[in-house]
PDB file of N, CA, C and O in Angstrom:
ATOM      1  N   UNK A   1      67.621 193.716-103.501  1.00 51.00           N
ATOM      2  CA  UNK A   1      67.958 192.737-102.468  1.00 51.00           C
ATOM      3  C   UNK A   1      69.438 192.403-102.533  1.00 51.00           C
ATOM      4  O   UNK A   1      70.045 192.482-103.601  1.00 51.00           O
ATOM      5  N   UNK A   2      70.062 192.009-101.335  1.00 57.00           N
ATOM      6  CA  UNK A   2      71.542 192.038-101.176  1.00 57.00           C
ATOM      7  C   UNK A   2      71.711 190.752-101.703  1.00 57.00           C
ATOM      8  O   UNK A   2      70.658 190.137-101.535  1.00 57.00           O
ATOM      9  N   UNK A   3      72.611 190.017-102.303  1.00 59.00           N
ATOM     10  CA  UNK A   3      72.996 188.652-102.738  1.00 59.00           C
ATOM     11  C   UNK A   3      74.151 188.071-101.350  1.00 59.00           C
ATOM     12  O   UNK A   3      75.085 188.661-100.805  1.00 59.00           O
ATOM     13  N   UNK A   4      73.575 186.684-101.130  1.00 60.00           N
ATOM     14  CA  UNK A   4      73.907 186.463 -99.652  1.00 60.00           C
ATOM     15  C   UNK A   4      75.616 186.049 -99.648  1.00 60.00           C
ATOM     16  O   UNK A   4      76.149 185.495 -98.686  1.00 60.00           O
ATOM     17  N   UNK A   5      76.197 186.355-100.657  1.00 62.00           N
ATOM     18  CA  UNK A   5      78.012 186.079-100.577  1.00 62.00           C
ATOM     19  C   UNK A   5      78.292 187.551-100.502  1.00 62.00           C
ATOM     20  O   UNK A   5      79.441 187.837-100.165  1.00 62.00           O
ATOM     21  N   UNK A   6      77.403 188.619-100.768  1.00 61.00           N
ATOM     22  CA  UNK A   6      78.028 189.858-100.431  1.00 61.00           C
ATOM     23  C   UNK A   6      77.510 190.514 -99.192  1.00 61.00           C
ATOM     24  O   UNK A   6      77.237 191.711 -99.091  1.00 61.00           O
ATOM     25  N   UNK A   7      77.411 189.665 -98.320  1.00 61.00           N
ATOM     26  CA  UNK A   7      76.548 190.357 -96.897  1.00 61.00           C
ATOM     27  C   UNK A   7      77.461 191.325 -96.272  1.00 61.00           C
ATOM     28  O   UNK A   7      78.653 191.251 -96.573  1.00 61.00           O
ATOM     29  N   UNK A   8      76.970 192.437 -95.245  1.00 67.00           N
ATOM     30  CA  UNK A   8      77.953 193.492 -94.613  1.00 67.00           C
ATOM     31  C   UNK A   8      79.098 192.448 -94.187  1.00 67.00           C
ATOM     32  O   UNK A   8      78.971 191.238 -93.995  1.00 67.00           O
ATOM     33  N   UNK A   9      80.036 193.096 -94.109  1.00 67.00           N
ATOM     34  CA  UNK A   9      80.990 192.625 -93.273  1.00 67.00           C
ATOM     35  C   UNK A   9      81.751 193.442 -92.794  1.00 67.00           C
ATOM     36  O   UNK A   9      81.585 194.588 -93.212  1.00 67.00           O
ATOM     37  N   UNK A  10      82.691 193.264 -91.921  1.00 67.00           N
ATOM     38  CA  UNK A  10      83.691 194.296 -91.096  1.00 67.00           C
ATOM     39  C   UNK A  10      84.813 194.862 -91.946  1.00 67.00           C
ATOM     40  O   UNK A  10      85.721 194.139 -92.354  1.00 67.00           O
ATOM     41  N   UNK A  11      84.724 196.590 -92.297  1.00 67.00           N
ATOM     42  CA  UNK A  11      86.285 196.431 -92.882  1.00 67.00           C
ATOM     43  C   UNK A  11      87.584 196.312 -92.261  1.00 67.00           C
ATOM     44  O   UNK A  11      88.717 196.390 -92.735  1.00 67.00           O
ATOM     45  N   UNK A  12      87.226 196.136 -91.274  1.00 66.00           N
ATOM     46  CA  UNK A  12      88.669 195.883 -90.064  1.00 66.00           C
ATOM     47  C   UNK A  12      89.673 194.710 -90.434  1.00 66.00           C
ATOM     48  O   UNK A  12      89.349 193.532 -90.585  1.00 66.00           O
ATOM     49  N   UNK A  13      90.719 195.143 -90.532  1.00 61.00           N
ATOM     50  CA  UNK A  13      91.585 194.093 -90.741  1.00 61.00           C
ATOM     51  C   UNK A  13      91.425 192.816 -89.915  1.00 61.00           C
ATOM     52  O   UNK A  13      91.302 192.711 -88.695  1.00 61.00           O
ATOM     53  N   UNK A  14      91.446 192.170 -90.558  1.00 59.00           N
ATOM     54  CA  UNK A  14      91.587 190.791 -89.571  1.00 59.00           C
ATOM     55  C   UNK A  14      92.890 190.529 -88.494  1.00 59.00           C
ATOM     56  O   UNK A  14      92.632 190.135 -87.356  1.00 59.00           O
ATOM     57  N   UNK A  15      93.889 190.699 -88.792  1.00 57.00           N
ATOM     58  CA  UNK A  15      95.425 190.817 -88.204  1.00 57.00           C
ATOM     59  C   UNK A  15      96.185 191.909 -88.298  1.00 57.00           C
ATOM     60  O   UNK A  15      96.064 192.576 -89.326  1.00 57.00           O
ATOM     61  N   UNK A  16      96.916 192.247 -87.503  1.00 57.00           N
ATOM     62  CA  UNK A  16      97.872 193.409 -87.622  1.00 57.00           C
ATOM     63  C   UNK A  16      99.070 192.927 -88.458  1.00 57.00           C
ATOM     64  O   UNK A  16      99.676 191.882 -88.224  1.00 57.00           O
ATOM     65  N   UNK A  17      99.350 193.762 -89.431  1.00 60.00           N
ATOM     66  CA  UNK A  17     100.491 193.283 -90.333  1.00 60.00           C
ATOM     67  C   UNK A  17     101.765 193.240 -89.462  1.00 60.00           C
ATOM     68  O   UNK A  17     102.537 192.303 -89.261  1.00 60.00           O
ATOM     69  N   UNK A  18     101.779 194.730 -88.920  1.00 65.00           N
ATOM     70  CA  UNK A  18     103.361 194.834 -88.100  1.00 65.00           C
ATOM     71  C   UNK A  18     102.890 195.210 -86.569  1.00 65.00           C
ATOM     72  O   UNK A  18     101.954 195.990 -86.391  1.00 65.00           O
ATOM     73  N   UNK A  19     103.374 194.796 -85.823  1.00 79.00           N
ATOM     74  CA  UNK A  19     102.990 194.846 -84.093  1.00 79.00           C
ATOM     75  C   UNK A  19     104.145 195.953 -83.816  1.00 79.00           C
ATOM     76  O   UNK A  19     105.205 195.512 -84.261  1.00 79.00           O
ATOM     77  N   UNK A  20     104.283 197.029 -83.329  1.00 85.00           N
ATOM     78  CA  UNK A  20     105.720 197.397 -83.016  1.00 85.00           C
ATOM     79  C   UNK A  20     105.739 197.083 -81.309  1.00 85.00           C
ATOM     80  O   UNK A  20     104.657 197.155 -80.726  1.00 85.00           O
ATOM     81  N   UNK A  21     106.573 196.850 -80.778  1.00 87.00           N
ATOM     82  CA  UNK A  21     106.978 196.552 -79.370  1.00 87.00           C
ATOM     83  C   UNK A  21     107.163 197.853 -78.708  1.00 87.00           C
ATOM     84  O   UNK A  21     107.650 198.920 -79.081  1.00 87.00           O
ATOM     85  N   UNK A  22     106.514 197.357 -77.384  1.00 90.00           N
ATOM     86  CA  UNK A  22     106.991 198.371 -76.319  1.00 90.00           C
ATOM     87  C   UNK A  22     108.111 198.654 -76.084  1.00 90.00           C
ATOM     88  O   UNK A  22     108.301 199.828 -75.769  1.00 90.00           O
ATOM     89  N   UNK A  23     109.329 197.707 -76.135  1.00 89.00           N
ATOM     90  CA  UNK A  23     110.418 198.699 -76.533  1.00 89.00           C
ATOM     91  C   UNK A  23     110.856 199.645 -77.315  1.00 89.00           C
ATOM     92  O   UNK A  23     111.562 200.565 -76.902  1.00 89.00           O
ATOM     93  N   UNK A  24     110.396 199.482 -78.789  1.00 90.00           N
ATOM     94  CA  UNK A  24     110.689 200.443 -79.560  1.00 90.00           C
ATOM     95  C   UNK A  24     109.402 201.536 -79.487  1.00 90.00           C
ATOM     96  O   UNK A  24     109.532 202.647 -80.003  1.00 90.00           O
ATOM     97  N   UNK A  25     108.715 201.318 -79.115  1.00 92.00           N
ATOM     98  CA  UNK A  25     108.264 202.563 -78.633  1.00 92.00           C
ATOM     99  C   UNK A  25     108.620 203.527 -77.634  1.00 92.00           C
ATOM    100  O   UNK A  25     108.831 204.735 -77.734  1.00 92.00           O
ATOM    101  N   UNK A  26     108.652 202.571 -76.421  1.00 93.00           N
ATOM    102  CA  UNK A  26     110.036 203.384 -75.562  1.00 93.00           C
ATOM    103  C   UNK A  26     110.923 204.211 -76.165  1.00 93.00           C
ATOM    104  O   UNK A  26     111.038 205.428 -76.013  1.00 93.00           O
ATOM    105  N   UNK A  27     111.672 203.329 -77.000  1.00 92.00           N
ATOM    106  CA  UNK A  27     113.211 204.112 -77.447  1.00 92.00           C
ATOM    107  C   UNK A  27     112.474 205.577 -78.432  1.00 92.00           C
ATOM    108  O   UNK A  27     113.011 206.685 -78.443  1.00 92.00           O
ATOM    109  N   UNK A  28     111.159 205.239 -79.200  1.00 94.00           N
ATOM    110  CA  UNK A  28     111.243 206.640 -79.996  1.00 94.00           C
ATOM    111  C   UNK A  28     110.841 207.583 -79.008  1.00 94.00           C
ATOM    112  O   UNK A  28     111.112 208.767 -79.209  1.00 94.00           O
ATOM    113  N   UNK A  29     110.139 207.192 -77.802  1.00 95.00           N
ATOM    114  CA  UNK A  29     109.501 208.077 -76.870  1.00 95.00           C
ATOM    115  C   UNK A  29     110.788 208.925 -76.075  1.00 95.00           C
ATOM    116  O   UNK A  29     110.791 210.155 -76.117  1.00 95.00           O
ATOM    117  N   UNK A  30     111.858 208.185 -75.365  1.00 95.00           N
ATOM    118  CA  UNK A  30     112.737 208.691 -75.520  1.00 95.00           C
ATOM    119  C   UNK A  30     113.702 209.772 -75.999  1.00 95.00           C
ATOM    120  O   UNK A  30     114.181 210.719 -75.374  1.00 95.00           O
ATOM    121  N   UNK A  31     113.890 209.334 -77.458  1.00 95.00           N
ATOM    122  CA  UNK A  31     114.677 209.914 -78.010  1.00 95.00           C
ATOM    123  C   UNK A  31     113.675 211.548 -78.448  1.00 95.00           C
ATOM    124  O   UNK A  31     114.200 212.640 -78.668  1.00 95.00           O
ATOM    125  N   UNK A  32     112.720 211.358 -78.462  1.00 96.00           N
ATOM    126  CA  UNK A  32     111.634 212.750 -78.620  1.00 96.00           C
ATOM    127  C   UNK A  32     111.712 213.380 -77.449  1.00 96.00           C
ATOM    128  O   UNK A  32     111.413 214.570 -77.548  1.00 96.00           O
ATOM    129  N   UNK A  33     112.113 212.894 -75.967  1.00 95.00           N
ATOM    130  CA  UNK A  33     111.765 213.410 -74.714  1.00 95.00           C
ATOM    131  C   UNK A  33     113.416 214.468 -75.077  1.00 95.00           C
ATOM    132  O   UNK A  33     113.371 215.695 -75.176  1.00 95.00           O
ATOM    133  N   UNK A  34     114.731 213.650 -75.222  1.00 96.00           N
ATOM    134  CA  UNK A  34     115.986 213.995 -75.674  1.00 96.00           C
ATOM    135  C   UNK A  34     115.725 214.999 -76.611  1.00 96.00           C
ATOM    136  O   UNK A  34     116.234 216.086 -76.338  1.00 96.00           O
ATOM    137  N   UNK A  35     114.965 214.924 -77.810  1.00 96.00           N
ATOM    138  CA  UNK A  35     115.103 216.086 -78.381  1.00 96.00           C
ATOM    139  C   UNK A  35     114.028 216.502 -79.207  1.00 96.00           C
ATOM    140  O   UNK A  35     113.935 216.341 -80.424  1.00 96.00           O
ATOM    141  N   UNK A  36     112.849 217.307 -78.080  1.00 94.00           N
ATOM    142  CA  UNK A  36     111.761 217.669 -78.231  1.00 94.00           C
ATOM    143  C   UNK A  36     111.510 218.581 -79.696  1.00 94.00           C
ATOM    144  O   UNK A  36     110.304 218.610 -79.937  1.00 94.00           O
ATOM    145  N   UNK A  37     112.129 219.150 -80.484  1.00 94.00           N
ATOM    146  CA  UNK A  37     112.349 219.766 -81.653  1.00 94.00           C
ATOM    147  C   UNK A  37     112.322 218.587 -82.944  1.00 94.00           C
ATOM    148  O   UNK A  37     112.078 218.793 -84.133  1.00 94.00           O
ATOM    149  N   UNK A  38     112.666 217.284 -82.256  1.00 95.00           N
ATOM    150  CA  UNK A  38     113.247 216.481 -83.647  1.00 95.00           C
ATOM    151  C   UNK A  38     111.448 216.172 -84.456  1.00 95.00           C
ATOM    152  O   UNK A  38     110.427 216.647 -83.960  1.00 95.00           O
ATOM    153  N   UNK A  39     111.458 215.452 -85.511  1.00 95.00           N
ATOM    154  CA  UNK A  39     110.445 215.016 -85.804  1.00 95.00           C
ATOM    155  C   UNK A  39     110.749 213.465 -86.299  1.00 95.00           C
ATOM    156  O   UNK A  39     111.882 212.993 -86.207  1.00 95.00           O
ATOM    157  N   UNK A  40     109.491 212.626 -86.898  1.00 96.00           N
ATOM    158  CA  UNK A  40     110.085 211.010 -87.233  1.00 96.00           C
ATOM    159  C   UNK A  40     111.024 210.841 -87.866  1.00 96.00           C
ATOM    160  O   UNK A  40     111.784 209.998 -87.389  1.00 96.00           O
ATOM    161  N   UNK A  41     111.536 211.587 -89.384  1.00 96.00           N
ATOM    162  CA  UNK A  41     112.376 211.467 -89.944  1.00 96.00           C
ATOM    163  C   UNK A  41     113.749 211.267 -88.693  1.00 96.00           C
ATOM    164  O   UNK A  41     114.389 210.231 -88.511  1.00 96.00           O
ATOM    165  N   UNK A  42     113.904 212.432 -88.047  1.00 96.00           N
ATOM    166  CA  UNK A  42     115.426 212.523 -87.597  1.00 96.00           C
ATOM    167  C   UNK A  42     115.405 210.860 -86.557  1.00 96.00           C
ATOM    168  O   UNK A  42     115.960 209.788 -86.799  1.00 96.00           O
ATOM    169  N   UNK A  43     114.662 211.212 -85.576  1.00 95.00           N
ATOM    170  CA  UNK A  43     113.943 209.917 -84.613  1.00 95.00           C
ATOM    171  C   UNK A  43     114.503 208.682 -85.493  1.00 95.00           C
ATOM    172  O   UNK A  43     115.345 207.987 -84.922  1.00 95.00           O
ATOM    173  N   UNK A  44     114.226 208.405 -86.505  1.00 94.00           N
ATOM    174  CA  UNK A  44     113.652 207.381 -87.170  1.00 94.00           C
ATOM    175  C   UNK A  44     115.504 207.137 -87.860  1.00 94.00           C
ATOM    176  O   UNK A  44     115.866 205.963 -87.944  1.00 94.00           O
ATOM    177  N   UNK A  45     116.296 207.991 -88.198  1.00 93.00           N
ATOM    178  CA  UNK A  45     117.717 208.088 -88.646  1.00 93.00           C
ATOM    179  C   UNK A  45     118.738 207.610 -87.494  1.00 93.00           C
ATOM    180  O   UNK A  45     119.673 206.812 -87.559  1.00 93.00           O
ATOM    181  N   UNK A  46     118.217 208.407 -86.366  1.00 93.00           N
ATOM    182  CA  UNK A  46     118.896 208.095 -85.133  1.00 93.00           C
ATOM    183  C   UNK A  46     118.554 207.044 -84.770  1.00 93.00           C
ATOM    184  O   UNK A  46     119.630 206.825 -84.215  1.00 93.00           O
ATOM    185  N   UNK A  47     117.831 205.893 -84.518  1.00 92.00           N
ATOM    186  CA  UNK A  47     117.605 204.917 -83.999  1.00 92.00           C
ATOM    187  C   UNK A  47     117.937 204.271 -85.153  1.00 92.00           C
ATOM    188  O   UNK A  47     117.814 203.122 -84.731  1.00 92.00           O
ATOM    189  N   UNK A  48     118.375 204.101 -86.668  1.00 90.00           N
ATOM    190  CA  UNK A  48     119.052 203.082 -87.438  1.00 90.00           C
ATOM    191  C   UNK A  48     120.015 203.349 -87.091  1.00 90.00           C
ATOM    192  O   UNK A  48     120.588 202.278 -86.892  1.00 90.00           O
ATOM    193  N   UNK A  49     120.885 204.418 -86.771  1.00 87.00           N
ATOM    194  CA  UNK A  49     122.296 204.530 -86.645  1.00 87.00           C
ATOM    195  C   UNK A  49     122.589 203.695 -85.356  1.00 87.00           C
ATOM    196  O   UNK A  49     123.442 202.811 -85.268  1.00 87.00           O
ATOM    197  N   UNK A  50     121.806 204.087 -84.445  1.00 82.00           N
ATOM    198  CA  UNK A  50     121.977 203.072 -83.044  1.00 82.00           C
ATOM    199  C   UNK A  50     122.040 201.562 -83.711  1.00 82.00           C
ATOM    200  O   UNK A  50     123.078 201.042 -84.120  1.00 82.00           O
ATOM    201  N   UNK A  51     120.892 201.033 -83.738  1.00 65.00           N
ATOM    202  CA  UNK A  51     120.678 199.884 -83.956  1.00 65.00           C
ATOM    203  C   UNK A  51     121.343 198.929 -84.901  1.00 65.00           C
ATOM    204  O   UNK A  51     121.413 199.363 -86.051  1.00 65.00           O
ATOM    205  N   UNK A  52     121.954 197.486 -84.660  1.00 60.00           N
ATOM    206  CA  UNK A  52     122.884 197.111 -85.797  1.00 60.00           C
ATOM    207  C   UNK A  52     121.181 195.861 -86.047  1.00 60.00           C
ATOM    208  O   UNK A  52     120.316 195.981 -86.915  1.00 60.00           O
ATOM    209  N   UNK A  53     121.255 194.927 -85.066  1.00 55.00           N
ATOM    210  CA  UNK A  53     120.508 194.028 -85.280  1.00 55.00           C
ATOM    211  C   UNK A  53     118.892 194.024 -85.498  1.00 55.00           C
ATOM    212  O   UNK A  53     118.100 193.118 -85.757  1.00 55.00           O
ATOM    213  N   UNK A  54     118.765 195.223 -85.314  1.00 56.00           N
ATOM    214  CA  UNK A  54     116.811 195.298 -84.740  1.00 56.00           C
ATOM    215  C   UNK A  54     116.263 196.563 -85.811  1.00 56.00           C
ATOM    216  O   UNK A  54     115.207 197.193 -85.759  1.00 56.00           O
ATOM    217  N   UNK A  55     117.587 196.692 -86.951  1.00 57.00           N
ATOM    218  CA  UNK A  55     117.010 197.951 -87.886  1.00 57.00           C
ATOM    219  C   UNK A  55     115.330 197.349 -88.818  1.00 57.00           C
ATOM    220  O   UNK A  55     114.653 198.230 -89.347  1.00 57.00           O
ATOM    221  N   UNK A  56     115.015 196.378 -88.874  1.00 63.00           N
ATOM    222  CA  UNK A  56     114.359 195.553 -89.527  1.00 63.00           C
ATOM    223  C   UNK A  56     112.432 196.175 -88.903  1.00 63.00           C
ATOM    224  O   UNK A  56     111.353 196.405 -89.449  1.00 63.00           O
ATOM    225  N   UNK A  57     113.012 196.201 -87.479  1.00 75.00           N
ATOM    226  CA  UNK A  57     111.818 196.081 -86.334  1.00 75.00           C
ATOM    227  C   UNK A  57     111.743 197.286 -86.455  1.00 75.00           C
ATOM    228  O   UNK A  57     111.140 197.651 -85.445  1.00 75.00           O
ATOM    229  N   UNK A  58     112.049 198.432 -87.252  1.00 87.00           N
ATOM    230  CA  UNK A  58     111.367 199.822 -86.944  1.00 87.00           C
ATOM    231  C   UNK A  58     110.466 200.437 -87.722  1.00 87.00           C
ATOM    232  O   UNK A  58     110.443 200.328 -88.948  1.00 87.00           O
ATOM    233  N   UNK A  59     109.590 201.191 -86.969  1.00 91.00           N
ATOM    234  CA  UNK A  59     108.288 201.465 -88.069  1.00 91.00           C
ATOM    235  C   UNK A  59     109.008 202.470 -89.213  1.00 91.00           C
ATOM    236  O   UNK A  59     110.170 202.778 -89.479  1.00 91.00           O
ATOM    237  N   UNK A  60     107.700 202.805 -89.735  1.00 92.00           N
ATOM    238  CA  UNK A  60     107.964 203.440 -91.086  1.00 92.00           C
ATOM    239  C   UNK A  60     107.644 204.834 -90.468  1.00 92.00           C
ATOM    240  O   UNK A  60     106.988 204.727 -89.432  1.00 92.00           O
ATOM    241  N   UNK A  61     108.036 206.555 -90.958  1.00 95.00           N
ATOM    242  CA  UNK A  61     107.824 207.214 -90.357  1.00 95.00           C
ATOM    243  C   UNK A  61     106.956 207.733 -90.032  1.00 95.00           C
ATOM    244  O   UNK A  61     106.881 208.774 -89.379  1.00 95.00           O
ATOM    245  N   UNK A  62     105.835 206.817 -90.606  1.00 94.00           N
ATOM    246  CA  UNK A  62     104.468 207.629 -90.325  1.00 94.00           C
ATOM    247  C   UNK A  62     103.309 207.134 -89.234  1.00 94.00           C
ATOM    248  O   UNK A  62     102.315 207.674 -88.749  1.00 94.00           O
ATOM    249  N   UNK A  63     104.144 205.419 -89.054  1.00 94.00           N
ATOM    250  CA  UNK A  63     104.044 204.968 -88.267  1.00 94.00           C
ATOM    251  C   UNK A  63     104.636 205.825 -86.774  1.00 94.00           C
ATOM    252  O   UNK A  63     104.088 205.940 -85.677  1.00 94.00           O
ATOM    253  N   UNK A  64     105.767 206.264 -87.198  1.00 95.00           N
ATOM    254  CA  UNK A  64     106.642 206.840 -85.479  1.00 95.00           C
ATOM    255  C   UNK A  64     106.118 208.200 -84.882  1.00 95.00           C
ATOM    256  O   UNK A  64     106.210 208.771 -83.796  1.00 95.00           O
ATOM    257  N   UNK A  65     105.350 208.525 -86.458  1.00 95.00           N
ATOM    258  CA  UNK A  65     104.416 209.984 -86.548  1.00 95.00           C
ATOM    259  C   UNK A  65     103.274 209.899 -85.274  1.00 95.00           C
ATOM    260  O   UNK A  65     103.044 210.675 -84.348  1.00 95.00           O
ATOM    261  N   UNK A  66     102.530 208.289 -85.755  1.00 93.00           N
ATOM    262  CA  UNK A  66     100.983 207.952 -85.234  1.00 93.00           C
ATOM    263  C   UNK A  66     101.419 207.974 -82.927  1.00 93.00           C
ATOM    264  O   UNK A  66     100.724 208.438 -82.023  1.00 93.00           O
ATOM    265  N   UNK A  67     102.659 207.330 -82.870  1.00 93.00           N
ATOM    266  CA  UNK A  67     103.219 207.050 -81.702  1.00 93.00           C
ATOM    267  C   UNK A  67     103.489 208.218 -80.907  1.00 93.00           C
ATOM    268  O   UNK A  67     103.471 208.250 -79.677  1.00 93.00           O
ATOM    269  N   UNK A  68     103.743 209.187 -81.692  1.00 94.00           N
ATOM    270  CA  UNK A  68     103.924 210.986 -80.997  1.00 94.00           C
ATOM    271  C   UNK A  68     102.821 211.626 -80.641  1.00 94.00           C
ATOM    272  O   UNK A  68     102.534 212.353 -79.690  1.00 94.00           O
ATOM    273  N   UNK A  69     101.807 210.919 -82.293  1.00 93.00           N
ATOM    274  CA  UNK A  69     100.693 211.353 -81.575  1.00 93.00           C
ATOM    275  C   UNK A  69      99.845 211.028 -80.940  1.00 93.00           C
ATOM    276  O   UNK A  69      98.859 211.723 -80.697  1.00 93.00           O
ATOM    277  N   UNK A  70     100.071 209.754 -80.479  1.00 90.00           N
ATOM    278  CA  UNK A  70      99.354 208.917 -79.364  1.00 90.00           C
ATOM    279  C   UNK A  70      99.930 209.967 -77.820  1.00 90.00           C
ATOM    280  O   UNK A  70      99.462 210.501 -76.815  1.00 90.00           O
ATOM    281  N   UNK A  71     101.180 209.768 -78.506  1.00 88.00           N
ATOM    282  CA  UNK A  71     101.900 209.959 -76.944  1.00 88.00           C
ATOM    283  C   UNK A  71     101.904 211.370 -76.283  1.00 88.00           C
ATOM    284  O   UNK A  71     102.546 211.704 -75.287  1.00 88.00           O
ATOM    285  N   UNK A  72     101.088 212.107 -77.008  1.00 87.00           N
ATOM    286  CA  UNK A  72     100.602 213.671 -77.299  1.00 87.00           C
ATOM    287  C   UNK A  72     102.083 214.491 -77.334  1.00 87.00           C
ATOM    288  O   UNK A  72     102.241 215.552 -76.731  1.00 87.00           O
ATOM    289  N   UNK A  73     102.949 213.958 -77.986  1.00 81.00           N
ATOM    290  CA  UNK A  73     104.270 214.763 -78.247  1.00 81.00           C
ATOM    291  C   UNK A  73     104.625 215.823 -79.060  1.00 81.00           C
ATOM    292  O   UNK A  73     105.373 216.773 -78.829  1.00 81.00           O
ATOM    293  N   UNK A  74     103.901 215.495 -80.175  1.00 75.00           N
ATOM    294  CA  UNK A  74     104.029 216.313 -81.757  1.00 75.00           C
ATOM    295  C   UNK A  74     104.107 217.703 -81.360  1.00 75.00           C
ATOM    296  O   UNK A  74     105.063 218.360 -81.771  1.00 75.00           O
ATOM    297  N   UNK A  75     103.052 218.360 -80.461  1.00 68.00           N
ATOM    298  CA  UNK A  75     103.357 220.162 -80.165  1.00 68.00           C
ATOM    299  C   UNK A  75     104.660 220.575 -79.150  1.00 68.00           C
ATOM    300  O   UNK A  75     104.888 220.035 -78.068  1.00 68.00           O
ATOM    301  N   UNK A  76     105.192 221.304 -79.565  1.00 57.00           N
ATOM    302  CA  UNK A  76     106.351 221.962 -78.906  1.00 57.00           C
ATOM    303  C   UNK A  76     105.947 222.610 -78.108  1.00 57.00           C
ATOM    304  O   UNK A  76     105.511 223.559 -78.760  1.00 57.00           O
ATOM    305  N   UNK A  77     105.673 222.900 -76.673  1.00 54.00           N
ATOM    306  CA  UNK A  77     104.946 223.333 -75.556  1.00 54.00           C
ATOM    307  C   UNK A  77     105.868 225.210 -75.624  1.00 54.00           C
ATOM    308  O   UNK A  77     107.051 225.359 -75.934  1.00 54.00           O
ATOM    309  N   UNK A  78     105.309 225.875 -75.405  1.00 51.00           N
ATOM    310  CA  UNK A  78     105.909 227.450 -75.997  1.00 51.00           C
ATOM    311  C   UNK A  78     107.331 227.527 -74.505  1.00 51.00           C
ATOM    312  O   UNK A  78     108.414 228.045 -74.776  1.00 51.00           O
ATOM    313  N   UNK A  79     107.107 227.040 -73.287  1.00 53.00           N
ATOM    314  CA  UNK A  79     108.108 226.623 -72.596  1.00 53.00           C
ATOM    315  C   UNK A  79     109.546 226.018 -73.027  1.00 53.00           C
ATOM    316  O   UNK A  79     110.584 226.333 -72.445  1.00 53.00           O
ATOM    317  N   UNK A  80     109.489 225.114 -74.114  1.00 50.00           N
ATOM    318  CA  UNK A  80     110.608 224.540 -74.824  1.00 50.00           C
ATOM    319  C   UNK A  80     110.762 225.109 -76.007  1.00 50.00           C
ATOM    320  O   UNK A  80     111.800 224.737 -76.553  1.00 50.00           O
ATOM    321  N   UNK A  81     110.246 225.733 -76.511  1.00 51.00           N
ATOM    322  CA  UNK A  81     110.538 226.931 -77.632  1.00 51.00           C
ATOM    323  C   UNK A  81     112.057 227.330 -77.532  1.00 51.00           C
ATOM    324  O   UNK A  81     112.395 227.592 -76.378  1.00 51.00           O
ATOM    325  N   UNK A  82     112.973 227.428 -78.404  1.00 51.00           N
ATOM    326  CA  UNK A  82     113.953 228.114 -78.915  1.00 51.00           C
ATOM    327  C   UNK A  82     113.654 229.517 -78.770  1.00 51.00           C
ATOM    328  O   UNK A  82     112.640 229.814 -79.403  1.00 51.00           O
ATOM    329  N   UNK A  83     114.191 230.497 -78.148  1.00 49.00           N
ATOM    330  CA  UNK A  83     114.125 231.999 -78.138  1.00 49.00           C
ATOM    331  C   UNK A  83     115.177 232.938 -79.099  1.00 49.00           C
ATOM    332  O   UNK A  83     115.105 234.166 -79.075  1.00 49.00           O
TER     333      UNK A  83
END
């Protein structure tokens, strides 16, 4: 029998630790449209170099990873291929 302080519960976070904004999603969406070859690392270099005040507000790269692949970016379409 289950003991009633350990009942199921949700493992879902209760709160989102970090929210990133539709702007900075914009800007990595962007800068991937600019240079369809790059990956988060470079993305993620180039937008600290931009940024003086808002370096704080940017995800981590695996976070900018999850956003490419929301945004179905990550494959290099054989059209934009380097020859």
């Amino acid at each position: 029998s289950k003991h009633p302080n350990f009942a199921d519960r949700s493992k879902k976070p209760h709160h989102i630790k970090f929210h990133i904004s539709q702007h900075i999603k914009d800007e990595i969406i962007t800068v991937r449209r600019l240079h369809p070859h790059w990956g988060a690392r470079k993305i993620k270099a180039l937008l600290l170099n931009q940024k003086t005040n808002e370096k704080l507000n940017l995800p981590a790269i695996s976070t900018i990873n999850k956003i490419l692949h929301q945004e179905d970016m990550m494959r290099v379409h054989s059209n934009e291929r380097h020859t």
